[in-house]
């Protein structure tokens, strides 16, 4: 039996609820739970059901994925329930995604999903079913520390999903189990194949499951038809360099897609101004920031004192930093830090917590960059 499922009650009295998205990861978690000897119940939340997103390989929680989850549950001989959460998902995740882009910010819907419909509602459902724990297929580790459970990065850095779980509360962590955090992906697929699960070779889900083909703008347009309002592309001094067809197509740090010719050096998106509909661009040095102001901060296991590293994008490496009130101050200038993203703090492999980036502090005043 995997240590992840060593629970307080005797073997024949344990009950584990598994969040099943229809992918190979959550399917293997369900298999490990069933193999532990505990009563295992799979739950799938139907989150959306629109157009190409259902048919696209790499989606989750809709259409074929629900059928895959049910087939896996049948193979394992466990109960499986589907709950319709499409309305809640649209309001708390998709609408927020569109509104953030409209406000000139860069959203992270995966975090909003974990904070809302996935963890909050799944917790309620799991407790209503009398489960001892809720298990998911996230690649993170739950480690018992001196002061209680801690959230740690996955052993495989390429699979680590801790950035998306910074908002996990200490209470939630006590109830959660993450059996895959110490496994490489090939091992997970091997287990699925050995058990004859039909999803063993299924492609991994995309970072944003409800965005077909990575076209974020198309989703924003559907939700907010006025999103594609044209505007100016200007330099740091306000000189007009070109035009754009809607700043939902841009994020801070972006270089491609500006379509401005005849320049002496490459230009990057420095900020977005929703009030004026302007995209402000400048040289790479204008992207350097020394600090970021954070809101909605969540400490996992209480505030931390001492050195930390901070990760400001899902694919970025954690960099040395320190905390000063509601500010994360970087030891060295950091580039491409965008409002709307998260700053997640680590103490070694441990996830200390994180919050939302509201503002950044430039390393060089714009008057000196221009």
Tab-separated table of C-alpha atoms in Angstrom:
chain	number	residue	atom	x	y	z
A	1	UNK	CA	0.000	0.000	0.000
A	2	UNK	CA	1.361	3.403	-0.937
A	3	UNK	CA	2.217	5.561	2.119
A	4	UNK	CA	-0.062	8.248	0.693
A	5	UNK	CA	-3.049	6.146	1.765
A	6	UNK	CA	-1.977	5.239	5.293
A	7	UNK	CA	-4.983	6.623	7.142
A	8	UNK	CA	-6.136	6.561	10.729
A	9	UNK	CA	-9.021	4.114	10.384
A	10	UNK	CA	-8.623	0.325	9.944
A	11	UNK	CA	-8.214	-1.125	6.460
A	12	UNK	CA	-11.810	-2.256	6.035
A	13	UNK	CA	-13.205	1.101	7.222
A	14	UNK	CA	-11.286	3.477	4.984
A	15	UNK	CA	-12.949	5.383	2.151
A	16	UNK	CA	-11.021	7.367	-0.468
A	17	UNK	CA	-12.563	9.771	-2.956
A	18	UNK	CA	-10.513	10.302	-6.106
A	19	UNK	CA	-10.919	13.313	-8.405
A	20	UNK	CA	-11.040	11.679	-11.856
A	21	UNK	CA	-10.591	13.938	-14.874
A	22	UNK	CA	-10.431	11.144	-17.433
A	23	UNK	CA	-6.666	11.336	-17.896
A	24	UNK	CA	-3.965	8.802	-17.128
A	25	UNK	CA	-2.766	10.521	-13.947
A	26	UNK	CA	-6.044	10.557	-12.032
A	27	UNK	CA	-6.862	7.088	-13.375
A	28	UNK	CA	-3.669	5.672	-11.868
A	29	UNK	CA	-4.443	7.437	-8.578
A	30	UNK	CA	-7.813	5.681	-8.547
A	31	UNK	CA	-6.059	2.366	-9.214
A	32	UNK	CA	-3.587	2.924	-6.377
A	33	UNK	CA	-6.412	3.844	-4.030
A	34	UNK	CA	-8.399	0.740	-4.949
A	35	UNK	CA	-5.285	-1.407	-4.596
A	36	UNK	CA	-4.766	-0.102	-1.051
A	37	UNK	CA	-7.843	-2.024	0.060
A	38	UNK	CA	-9.912	1.046	0.910
A	39	UNK	CA	-13.350	1.638	-0.529
A	40	UNK	CA	-12.678	3.927	-3.494
A	41	UNK	CA	-15.120	6.338	-5.117
A	42	UNK	CA	-14.339	8.289	-8.276
A	43	UNK	CA	-15.830	11.733	-8.809
A	44	UNK	CA	-15.757	13.683	-12.064
A	45	UNK	CA	-16.895	17.270	-12.324
A	46	UNK	CA	-18.322	18.171	-15.720
A	47	UNK	CA	-16.911	21.671	-16.104
A	48	UNK	CA	-17.664	22.677	-19.676
A	49	UNK	CA	-19.170	21.308	-22.838
A	50	UNK	CA	-18.671	23.678	-25.732
A	51	UNK	CA	-17.566	22.987	-29.269
A	52	UNK	CA	-14.092	21.889	-30.228
A	53	UNK	CA	-12.820	21.839	-26.653
A	54	UNK	CA	-14.705	18.601	-26.063
A	55	UNK	CA	-13.173	16.796	-29.011
A	56	UNK	CA	-9.657	18.190	-28.720
A	57	UNK	CA	-7.015	15.788	-27.443
A	58	UNK	CA	-5.653	17.092	-24.183
A	59	UNK	CA	-8.834	18.510	-22.693
A	60	UNK	CA	-10.315	17.362	-19.405
A	61	UNK	CA	-13.603	17.239	-17.505
A	62	UNK	CA	-15.870	17.180	-20.574
A	63	UNK	CA	-17.223	14.870	-23.277
A	64	UNK	CA	-14.919	11.950	-24.008
A	65	UNK	CA	-12.942	12.565	-20.814
A	66	UNK	CA	-15.996	11.802	-18.696
A	67	UNK	CA	-16.560	8.611	-20.666
A	68	UNK	CA	-12.908	7.663	-20.166
A	69	UNK	CA	-13.176	8.206	-16.406
A	70	UNK	CA	-16.289	6.037	-16.254
A	71	UNK	CA	-14.578	3.279	-18.262
A	72	UNK	CA	-11.585	3.303	-15.908
A	73	UNK	CA	-13.878	3.101	-12.881
A	74	UNK	CA	-15.650	0.115	-14.471
A	75	UNK	CA	-12.299	-1.594	-15.092
A	76	UNK	CA	-11.244	-1.031	-11.468
A	77	UNK	CA	-14.646	-2.033	-10.106
A	78	UNK	CA	-15.179	1.196	-8.180
A	79	UNK	CA	-18.140	3.548	-7.927
A	80	UNK	CA	-18.084	6.627	-10.136
A	81	UNK	CA	-20.229	9.747	-10.034
A	82	UNK	CA	-20.441	12.747	-12.377
A	83	UNK	CA	-21.563	16.150	-11.096
A	84	UNK	CA	-22.539	19.012	-13.392
A	85	UNK	CA	-20.554	22.100	-12.398
A	86	UNK	CA	-20.582	23.830	-15.779
A	87	UNK	CA	-22.358	26.945	-14.508
A	88	UNK	CA	-20.073	27.382	-11.504
A	89	UNK	CA	-16.993	26.813	-13.681
A	90	UNK	CA	-18.133	29.374	-16.234
A	91	UNK	CA	-18.786	32.021	-13.602
A	92	UNK	CA	-15.721	31.488	-11.408
A	93	UNK	CA	-13.115	30.497	-14.002
A	94	UNK	CA	-14.028	31.340	-17.602
A	95	UNK	CA	-15.672	34.706	-16.855
A	96	UNK	CA	-12.758	35.648	-14.596
A	97	UNK	CA	-10.319	34.585	-17.335
A	98	UNK	CA	-11.980	36.939	-19.812
A	99	UNK	CA	-12.289	39.810	-17.340
A	100	UNK	CA	-8.617	39.584	-16.396
A	101	UNK	CA	-7.561	39.846	-20.037
A	102	UNK	CA	-9.921	42.774	-20.513
A	103	UNK	CA	-8.242	44.480	-17.540
A	104	UNK	CA	-4.801	44.107	-19.110
A	105	UNK	CA	-3.733	41.300	-16.779
A	106	UNK	CA	-2.498	37.785	-17.512
A	107	UNK	CA	-4.753	35.246	-15.739
A	108	UNK	CA	-3.995	31.752	-14.460
A	109	UNK	CA	-7.305	29.890	-14.730
A	110	UNK	CA	-5.811	26.626	-13.435
A	111	UNK	CA	-5.254	28.238	-10.029
A	112	UNK	CA	-8.768	29.706	-10.002
A	113	UNK	CA	-10.132	26.281	-10.848
A	114	UNK	CA	-8.216	24.611	-8.015
A	115	UNK	CA	-9.259	27.357	-5.584
A	116	UNK	CA	-12.893	27.123	-6.610
A	117	UNK	CA	-14.874	24.362	-8.238
A	118	UNK	CA	-12.251	21.638	-7.983
A	119	UNK	CA	-11.031	21.821	-4.409
A	120	UNK	CA	-13.910	23.615	-2.707
A	121	UNK	CA	-16.674	21.557	-4.268
A	122	UNK	CA	-14.756	18.293	-4.342
A	123	UNK	CA	-13.939	18.712	-0.661
A	124	UNK	CA	-17.601	19.176	0.145
A	125	UNK	CA	-18.592	16.155	-1.929
A	126	UNK	CA	-15.841	13.977	-0.451
A	127	UNK	CA	-16.796	14.900	3.122
A	128	UNK	CA	-20.484	14.332	2.373
A	129	UNK	CA	-19.509	10.828	1.243
A	130	UNK	CA	-17.660	10.227	4.518
A	131	UNK	CA	-14.249	9.933	2.869
A	132	UNK	CA	-11.043	9.856	4.898
A	133	UNK	CA	-9.218	11.814	2.191
A	134	UNK	CA	-9.450	13.292	-1.282
A	135	UNK	CA	-6.803	12.086	-3.744
A	136	UNK	CA	-5.806	13.868	-6.961
A	137	UNK	CA	-3.376	13.309	-9.826
A	138	UNK	CA	-1.351	16.487	-9.228
A	139	UNK	CA	2.422	16.159	-9.349
A	140	UNK	CA	3.264	17.543	-5.914
A	141	UNK	CA	4.195	15.922	-2.607
A	142	UNK	CA	2.492	16.096	0.769
A	143	UNK	CA	5.143	15.699	3.462
A	144	UNK	CA	4.475	15.378	7.179
A	145	UNK	CA	6.529	18.071	8.907
A	146	UNK	CA	7.147	18.893	12.548
A	147	UNK	CA	4.193	21.319	12.582
A	148	UNK	CA	1.892	19.307	10.329
A	149	UNK	CA	1.550	18.506	6.614
A	150	UNK	CA	3.680	20.485	4.156
A	151	UNK	CA	3.390	20.921	0.389
A	152	UNK	CA	6.568	20.085	-1.524
A	153	UNK	CA	7.568	20.130	-5.154
A	154	UNK	CA	7.337	16.910	-7.160
A	155	UNK	CA	10.490	14.829	-7.360
A	156	UNK	CA	10.405	15.193	-11.165
A	157	UNK	CA	10.973	18.944	-11.840
A	158	UNK	CA	9.597	18.571	-15.369
A	159	UNK	CA	6.218	17.437	-13.980
A	160	UNK	CA	6.007	19.661	-10.885
A	161	UNK	CA	2.625	21.439	-10.542
A	162	UNK	CA	3.194	23.181	-7.215
A	163	UNK	CA	2.958	26.651	-8.808
A	164	UNK	CA	-0.731	26.027	-9.478
A	165	UNK	CA	-1.468	24.893	-5.905
A	166	UNK	CA	-0.078	27.819	-3.899
A	167	UNK	CA	-3.586	28.741	-2.724
A	168	UNK	CA	-4.083	25.367	-1.013
A	169	UNK	CA	-4.976	25.973	2.618
A	170	UNK	CA	-3.400	24.156	5.531
A	171	UNK	CA	-6.782	22.593	6.331
A	172	UNK	CA	-7.173	21.345	2.764
A	173	UNK	CA	-3.662	19.920	2.750
A	174	UNK	CA	-4.497	17.827	5.776
A	175	UNK	CA	-7.249	16.124	3.769
A	176	UNK	CA	-5.511	15.874	0.395
A	177	UNK	CA	-3.335	13.065	-0.953
A	178	UNK	CA	-1.015	13.270	-3.993
A	179	UNK	CA	0.233	9.730	-4.774
A	180	UNK	CA	2.075	10.718	-7.987
A	181	UNK	CA	4.385	13.366	-6.537
A	182	UNK	CA	7.252	10.929	-6.141
A	183	UNK	CA	6.830	9.196	-9.517
A	184	UNK	CA	8.167	9.950	-12.998
A	185	UNK	CA	5.537	10.045	-15.731
A	186	UNK	CA	6.785	6.878	-17.513
A	187	UNK	CA	6.161	4.930	-14.296
A	188	UNK	CA	2.591	6.238	-14.159
A	189	UNK	CA	1.945	5.146	-17.728
A	190	UNK	CA	3.533	1.759	-17.020
A	191	UNK	CA	1.134	1.161	-14.132
A	192	UNK	CA	-1.819	2.170	-16.317
A	193	UNK	CA	-0.724	-0.227	-19.067
A	194	UNK	CA	-0.175	-3.111	-16.615
A	195	UNK	CA	-3.694	-2.649	-15.271
A	196	UNK	CA	-5.166	-2.537	-18.759
A	197	UNK	CA	-6.519	0.985	-18.405
A	198	UNK	CA	-7.650	2.377	-21.746
A	199	UNK	CA	-6.112	5.783	-20.987
A	200	UNK	CA	-2.551	4.466	-20.603
A	201	UNK	CA	-1.368	6.219	-23.785
A	202	UNK	CA	-3.769	9.162	-23.644
A	203	UNK	CA	-2.053	12.535	-24.268
A	204	UNK	CA	-1.544	14.844	-21.304
A	205	UNK	CA	-4.087	17.596	-20.745
A	206	UNK	CA	-3.154	21.121	-21.729
A	207	UNK	CA	-2.413	23.871	-19.190
A	208	UNK	CA	-5.737	25.555	-19.961
A	209	UNK	CA	-8.192	22.791	-20.703
A	210	UNK	CA	-11.061	24.934	-22.019
A	211	UNK	CA	-9.014	26.842	-24.615
A	212	UNK	CA	-9.173	25.063	-27.995
A	213	UNK	CA	-5.856	25.033	-29.862
A	214	UNK	CA	-4.332	27.590	-27.487
A	215	UNK	CA	-6.389	30.427	-28.967
A	216	UNK	CA	-7.028	32.427	-25.786
A	217	UNK	CA	-8.457	35.401	-27.683
A	218	UNK	CA	-11.277	33.345	-29.189
A	219	UNK	CA	-12.512	32.370	-25.733
A	220	UNK	CA	-12.357	35.966	-24.497
A	221	UNK	CA	-14.276	37.146	-27.578
A	222	UNK	CA	-17.047	34.620	-26.964
A	223	UNK	CA	-17.449	35.683	-23.351
A	224	UNK	CA	-16.837	39.413	-23.843
A	225	UNK	CA	-17.773	40.390	-27.456
A	226	UNK	CA	-16.306	43.884	-27.007
A	227	UNK	CA	-12.873	42.487	-26.194
A	228	UNK	CA	-11.338	43.090	-29.621
A	229	UNK	CA	-11.267	46.876	-29.554
A	230	UNK	CA	-8.447	48.370	-31.606
A	231	UNK	CA	-5.903	50.731	-30.093
A	232	UNK	CA	-2.437	52.196	-30.405
A	233	UNK	CA	0.976	50.678	-29.848
A	234	UNK	CA	3.160	53.360	-28.268
A	235	UNK	CA	6.705	53.601	-26.933
A	236	UNK	CA	7.622	54.618	-23.394
A	237	UNK	CA	7.403	58.297	-24.324
A	238	UNK	CA	3.929	57.924	-25.797
A	239	UNK	CA	4.932	58.075	-29.466
A	240	UNK	CA	2.610	56.039	-31.678
A	241	UNK	CA	4.456	53.200	-33.396
A	242	UNK	CA	1.545	51.246	-34.788
A	243	UNK	CA	-1.901	49.846	-34.118
A	244	UNK	CA	-3.331	46.654	-32.644
A	245	UNK	CA	-6.703	44.901	-32.987
A	246	UNK	CA	-7.250	44.265	-29.265
A	247	UNK	CA	-4.830	43.979	-26.397
A	248	UNK	CA	-6.285	40.614	-25.435
A	249	UNK	CA	-3.639	39.397	-27.891
A	250	UNK	CA	-0.766	40.670	-25.725
A	251	UNK	CA	0.898	39.958	-22.391
A	252	UNK	CA	3.766	41.628	-20.565
A	253	UNK	CA	7.112	40.444	-21.917
A	254	UNK	CA	5.708	39.467	-25.314
A	255	UNK	CA	7.815	40.231	-28.388
A	256	UNK	CA	6.100	38.392	-31.216
A	257	UNK	CA	3.015	39.805	-32.886
A	258	UNK	CA	3.848	43.509	-32.523
A	259	UNK	CA	4.457	43.877	-36.268
A	260	UNK	CA	6.475	47.068	-35.963
A	261	UNK	CA	9.199	47.400	-38.584
A	262	UNK	CA	12.289	49.564	-39.002
A	263	UNK	CA	13.413	49.474	-35.359
A	264	UNK	CA	16.962	49.717	-34.062
A	265	UNK	CA	16.383	47.081	-31.354
A	266	UNK	CA	13.703	44.522	-30.491
A	267	UNK	CA	10.732	45.808	-28.522
A	268	UNK	CA	8.665	44.007	-25.903
A	269	UNK	CA	5.290	44.628	-24.280
A	270	UNK	CA	6.068	46.565	-21.094
A	271	UNK	CA	2.499	47.140	-19.925
A	272	UNK	CA	-1.116	47.253	-21.066
A	273	UNK	CA	-3.360	50.257	-20.413
A	274	UNK	CA	-7.029	49.183	-20.427
A	275	UNK	CA	-8.348	52.752	-19.983
A	276	UNK	CA	-6.613	54.048	-23.114
A	277	UNK	CA	-6.504	50.680	-24.947
A	278	UNK	CA	-2.790	51.258	-25.491
A	279	UNK	CA	-0.049	48.644	-25.663
A	280	UNK	CA	3.150	50.204	-24.317
A	281	UNK	CA	6.381	48.731	-25.655
A	282	UNK	CA	10.046	49.211	-24.907
A	283	UNK	CA	13.477	47.538	-24.977
A	284	UNK	CA	14.109	44.431	-22.886
A	285	UNK	CA	15.769	46.434	-20.104
A	286	UNK	CA	12.415	48.135	-19.491
A	287	UNK	CA	11.001	44.767	-18.388
A	288	UNK	CA	13.388	44.475	-15.438
A	289	UNK	CA	11.639	44.758	-12.073
A	290	UNK	CA	13.047	44.746	-8.560
A	291	UNK	CA	9.852	43.933	-6.682
A	292	UNK	CA	6.213	42.950	-7.044
A	293	UNK	CA	3.294	43.934	-4.845
A	294	UNK	CA	1.168	40.920	-3.912
A	295	UNK	CA	-2.464	40.536	-2.851
A	296	UNK	CA	-4.469	37.593	-1.557
A	297	UNK	CA	-1.414	36.002	0.016
A	298	UNK	CA	-1.782	32.461	1.343
A	299	UNK	CA	0.760	30.937	3.721
A	300	UNK	CA	0.732	27.157	3.854
A	301	UNK	CA	1.529	26.307	7.453
A	302	UNK	CA	1.962	29.886	8.681
A	303	UNK	CA	4.258	32.816	7.772
A	304	UNK	CA	7.888	32.056	6.998
A	305	UNK	CA	10.988	33.933	8.056
A	306	UNK	CA	14.291	33.610	6.273
A	307	UNK	CA	15.514	33.217	2.679
A	308	UNK	CA	13.010	32.242	0.028
A	309	UNK	CA	12.924	31.737	-3.703
A	310	UNK	CA	10.102	33.141	-5.811
A	311	UNK	CA	8.564	31.818	-8.998
A	312	UNK	CA	6.613	34.398	-11.017
A	313	UNK	CA	5.548	32.277	-14.014
A	314	UNK	CA	4.650	28.621	-14.289
A	315	UNK	CA	7.670	27.847	-16.494
A	316	UNK	CA	10.130	30.167	-14.715
A	317	UNK	CA	12.800	28.985	-12.313
A	318	UNK	CA	12.492	30.113	-8.676
A	319	UNK	CA	14.876	32.995	-7.977
A	320	UNK	CA	16.253	34.316	-4.651
A	321	UNK	CA	13.978	36.875	-3.033
A	322	UNK	CA	12.742	38.203	0.317
A	323	UNK	CA	9.394	39.291	1.722
A	324	UNK	CA	8.724	42.815	2.964
A	325	UNK	CA	5.085	43.215	3.969
A	326	UNK	CA	3.016	42.755	0.812
A	327	UNK	CA	6.048	42.962	-1.467
A	328	UNK	CA	8.292	40.286	-2.938
A	329	UNK	CA	11.732	41.823	-3.478
A	330	UNK	CA	14.034	40.034	-5.909
A	331	UNK	CA	17.770	39.740	-5.225
A	332	UNK	CA	18.406	40.410	-8.912
A	333	UNK	CA	16.108	42.130	-11.432
A	334	UNK	CA	13.456	39.773	-12.792
A	335	UNK	CA	12.020	40.053	-16.316
A	336	UNK	CA	8.537	39.592	-17.743
A	337	UNK	CA	6.684	39.834	-14.429
A	338	UNK	CA	3.023	40.345	-15.292
A	339	UNK	CA	0.108	41.529	-13.132
A	340	UNK	CA	-2.446	38.747	-12.865
A	341	UNK	CA	0.162	36.021	-12.567
A	342	UNK	CA	1.150	34.502	-9.247
A	343	UNK	CA	4.280	34.854	-7.153
A	344	UNK	CA	4.852	31.507	-5.442
A	345	UNK	CA	7.415	31.226	-2.657
A	346	UNK	CA	9.591	28.250	-1.823
A	347	UNK	CA	11.887	27.309	1.011
A	348	UNK	CA	14.013	24.709	-0.716
A	349	UNK	CA	11.581	22.103	-2.024
A	350	UNK	CA	8.787	23.232	0.275
A	351	UNK	CA	5.974	25.443	-1.042
A	352	UNK	CA	5.574	28.233	1.497
A	353	UNK	CA	2.618	29.913	-0.202
A	354	UNK	CA	2.016	32.710	-2.666
A	355	UNK	CA	-0.290	35.415	-3.921
A	356	UNK	CA	-1.412	37.416	-6.932
A	357	UNK	CA	0.849	39.983	-8.590
A	358	UNK	CA	-0.924	43.358	-8.605
A	359	UNK	CA	1.902	45.774	-9.450
A	360	UNK	CA	5.591	45.699	-10.262
A	361	UNK	CA	8.411	48.117	-9.468
A	362	UNK	CA	10.716	48.886	-12.390
A	363	UNK	CA	14.457	48.477	-11.924
A	364	UNK	CA	15.094	51.461	-14.200
A	365	UNK	CA	12.807	54.520	-14.355
A	366	UNK	CA	11.116	54.744	-17.739
A	367	UNK	CA	12.561	58.228	-18.242
A	368	UNK	CA	16.030	56.686	-18.201
A	369	UNK	CA	15.109	53.746	-20.432
A	370	UNK	CA	13.517	55.726	-23.251
